[in-house]
Structure formats: C-alpha cells, structure tokens
Amino acid sequence: MTTIAPALADPPTTNPPVAADGLTLLAGDRVLIDRADLRLEAGAVLALTGGAGAGKTLLLRALAGLPLPGVAQAGQAHVDGRRLLIAQGGRMAPQRPLALQAADVIGHHLGLDTSAALRRMADALDRMGVPAAARRFDLPPDRLPDSLRWAALFALAIAVGPAVLLTDAPAAGLDPTVRLRLLHRLADWARESAVALIVAGRPEDGLDGPADQRLALHGGRLLPTPADPTPLPAPNPARGRAGTEVMTARSVTVSFPLGVSPTGEERRLTVVHPLDLDLADGETLVLLGETGSGKAMLARALLHLPPPTKGHVAWMGRDLAKADAAGMRRIRRDLQPLFPDPAAALDPAMTVGGQLATVLESLRPEIPADRRAHRVADALRAVGLSADTATRWPATLNPPEAARVGLARALIPEPRALVCDEPLATLSAEERADFWDDLLTARDRRRLPVILTTERVEEGLRHADRALVLLMGRVVESGDADALLHHARHPYTQAMLSAARGEAPALDGDAPSALRPPDGCALRLRCPKARSFCAQAVPALEQVAPGHQVACHYWDTP
Ligand code: SF4
C-alpha cells in the first residue's frame, strides 16, 4: 500500500469535503460495512474508532478511492478536493533520505522544485513542532526516531496541502504523551487550514481528544461513539490494607556495562537509579512511566530476573541474594511473574496443560503427579477458560486466551504475590477490561499483593492502591493511587494523565536518550515549568502531602 494516495483534484462543489450515503462494502455476499452515512465539513476532525477488524481501514480506503481487491462497493461516497491517505504503519520508503522523499512527493503534487519543496516541508515541520535542530533531512526514515518519523510523515501531508486527510492508526506505537501531542498539532492544523481530517484507531487510542466528531464502527455499522465506550472503573476502593510489609527493596540499582573509557574506567548505562520500594500485604502497587522509564527493569530486578546490579530485595524478610537453592525455589513459587506478551512467554512446543503441569512439578513437587491434571483444569476454569484448553497448543490461542493462560500459569503454584510487567499490552480495551476482572478477582480472593507496570496511567491508577511514577530510572512521584489520579503534582505525571484522557500533553519533544541524559532534572528539555535551576540539580523526592512525594523543584509553582 502506498503511504500517500495519489492526489485527486476535483472541481469545487458545495458538498462537504467528505460525505457517504449508505456506503456499503461487501466481500462476496458478506457485508463488511453496512450502509454507512457520514458528513465531514472543511476544518472538522473526526475520530473513527473500532476494534481490530472493525472495518476502519476498509472505510478509509473506500473514501480514498483505493478499495481493496475483492471488495465491492454500493451506496455513495464523495470526497472533494485533494485527498491523502496515511496508511497504517505510516510507511515511507525506509532507505531513501527524507529530503528526497519530500522533494518527490511535494514536487509531484504541487509542481515545486526541490528547494521550494524543502522550504514548504520545513514550514510543515514547524507546524508539527519539530525544532530546526532536530531535523534530519539527510537521513532515511528508518534511521529517525519513531516520533520524528511520524512528525515528518504528518508534515509531508501538511506540505502537500490536501483538502481531506485520512489517517489510519496515526502515530501508533508512540508513547501516549508523544502521540497525543502530535495528533493535537495535526488537528489544530486541520481546523486552521479548513482541512477535513479523519483519525482512525482503536477506542483506547485517545483519538476522541483531538476530534470534534466521533463515530465508531461496530459489527459493520457506523454509529455515534458512546459517551464512554469502555468506562474505566471507579478508583480502587480502600481494601483495608494490612500494612504488613511483604517485600522491601533498598537502593535497588540496575545498570549495564558500556565498555571502557579511553582512561580505562568502566562506563555503565544506569536504567534504574538507587531507589527504595515497599509492598504491603494485599496491596496493589503500580509502576508507571513512558517507554524507557525503567519500570520493566525494576519489576524484573525485584524478581531477580536478573538480580539488581546493586541494592537488596527482600521477600518476607529474606534477602533474595542470600537465598540458597531451596530457598530460592520457595521464593520463585511465592513471587510469580506475568510478562508483556503472554503468547511469546509460552513454550510453542508444549500444550497448555503440559506447561501448567510442568510449573506444578517444578514449584509444587509435593502435589502427586496424578493430581496435576485436576489442578490444571481448576486453574484454567478459575481464569474463565474451559478445562479442555489444556489440550491446546499456544499457537491456537488468541491474545485474550493467551493472557488468561499466562495468568493461570502464574496462579497455579498458589503464589503469595504477582509481579506483572505490562501483561495487558497486547489486548484491546474490551479485552483488557475482562482481563482486569480476572486479575482483580484472583487478587481479592487470595489477598495477593500485586506489582504491575503499565504505561496506561489512568487505567493503572484506577486499579491500584499506590503508585510510583518513574522517569529515566528515577521515582518522580509516589503516593496513593487516588491522590495521583486527582491531584498529580509532577508535570510528567500530569502530562501522562492528560494524554490518557485524550488532551494535549504539556510536554514538548521526546524522552531524551538514556545514553545522554540532560543535566539536572531529566524532564527539563520537555517541561513547560523548567527554569535554569532545573539544569543544576536532580530534584529529590519531597513530601507534598501525607504519603504523597514529588521530585520537582517547582511542584508548588503554577
Ligand atoms: S524540576 Fe524543573 S524541569 Fe523538572 S519537572 Fe520540575 S519544573 Fe520541570
């Protein structure tokens, strides 16, 4: 699929730039899109949402005049003026320098020479907020950071000056703070330039935030988006924490060798700076942060998978570093992990039942072999799967089933805590809601303490008792989940919450490279409140309310 569809310059009419009347798409006798009606005026922004396979791509391609082979069309679709389609994945020629691609595309559409095309591209990059210093026209897209590649693709579309811009899963894969910043900029440009813009994606992508109109595809029908399609649960009710600490981590540090400097010193990349953490019995602690914040490394260090570079983790008062083989086996049984991609964590060469039985054999050897099949069936039923799932191979599981099998595998040795690293990352919003139900049911029934990492800040806070927010390996805010949800003090937490709600985050730019962190506060190059002092000292955590700590020099400054 080409990234940007050919320009179709139609004569101006009084029709809205985008209109569909009873648009129906069929594959043979199967109805894919059923009598879709749609009107989008110039300068309006439409969020088109739907789950995987809902038909968003089909509808966009039909509007772009690029129907898929084998798909028949009935009803009417009108798109007036120059239309562009940014296809899923935002593909550009990966190896061709950006300048040459910009000159080709802008020159083709507008008949400009190379220097005029590049000036236009530079103006469009301004619109997308890409500072001049960050522009790398000489590089091909596959050597640009993802955020810059998406910004360049949007800028290319802006430079062409379409009347209608159709975008399929725009800026997918970026951190929410970065994605929402780009999408709000794109929407602002569309409104100011009288461009009809459609942004299509999953309900949980936050596309409603930048949009003026909202439609959802469900079962082939195009319908107004419900006010809250996947309502988030009410904040976690106080569940009577016992207060007994079951896990303590002190000065936990994770770093990796980077080689030896010219002066012979060992250089290291620190991804988790020394931090302390406590987990109480029955408590759910969520570790929040963008990609690269160190939350996953911290979760793994707590499990000694691998052990932290420095510092200590103790479970029930026992230092994991000092446990002998038998002690470590007991700790492994007590502390069960859940990994980001449950399907990938399963052995493809063993049935589901075989894998669960192996966990039992290893961690609960006292259970007789002839009882294992019963235990496996019980564990599968406890997470909403049928007992005969035991006979299935991992490759036959869909993502929600794989996630449930992962949960069953974690629960079958009857652990005393779960440490979950983004276990819901591969699931849609609806699937995540179901999985949360299973996880919380297991947690509450067994009174399990849970540590969970997620970049879905609002979702994490609503399910947790307490939260740590990590930025480049340091805790920048911690406290009760409800306090952070409603009274976050750190600009980074506030920006992630804004993005989760579809609002434009106040942060500029991308997270800096861990190899070249800025002096002082790690947020200062992106922070709207940054002052010169922020470059001079790394802010320390200070108490701003009982149980609520923030690491920001200016947390109390508006
Ligand atoms: S210390 Fe400065 S740069 Fe860091 S979050 Fe606070 S105001 Fe922003």
Short mmCIF file of C-alpha atoms and ligand atoms in Angstrom, two decimals, residues 490-492 521-525 527-531 534 537 539 551-555, ligand 1:
data_model
loop_
_atom_site.label_atom_id
_atom_site.label_comp_id
_atom_site.label_asym_id
_atom_site.label_seq_id
_atom_site.Cartn_x
_atom_site.Cartn_y
_atom_site.Cartn_z
CA HIS A 490 4.64 16.37 38.86
CA PRO A 491 4.49 17.78 35.31
CA TYR A 492 5.39 14.34 33.94
CA CYS A 521 16.09 17.11 36.03
CA ALA A 522 15.58 14.52 33.29
CA LEU A 523 12.38 16.29 32.20
CA ARG A 524 13.79 19.76 31.82
CA LEU A 525 14.08 19.75 27.99
CA CYS A 527 8.92 20.54 30.81
CA PRO A 528 6.74 23.67 30.50
CA LYS A 529 7.77 24.76 34.02
CA ALA A 530 11.53 24.29 33.59
CA ARG A 531 13.82 27.09 34.81
CA CYS A 534 16.37 22.63 36.85
CA ALA A 537 20.36 19.69 40.41
CA PRO A 539 15.32 17.14 42.26
CA ALA A 551 10.63 15.18 42.86
CA CYS A 552 10.31 18.60 41.21
CA HIS A 553 11.96 21.88 42.20
CA TYR A 554 8.80 23.79 41.33
CA TRP A 555 5.96 21.38 42.17
S1 SF4 B 1 12.43 20.10 38.28
FE1 SF4 B 1 12.13 21.66 36.71
S2 SF4 B 1 12.24 20.55 34.76
FE2 SF4 B 1 11.96 19.03 36.37
S3 SF4 B 1 9.78 18.69 36.45
FE3 SF4 B 1 10.23 20.27 37.94
S4 SF4 B 1 9.98 22.22 36.87
FE4 SF4 B 1 10.09 20.61 35.33
#
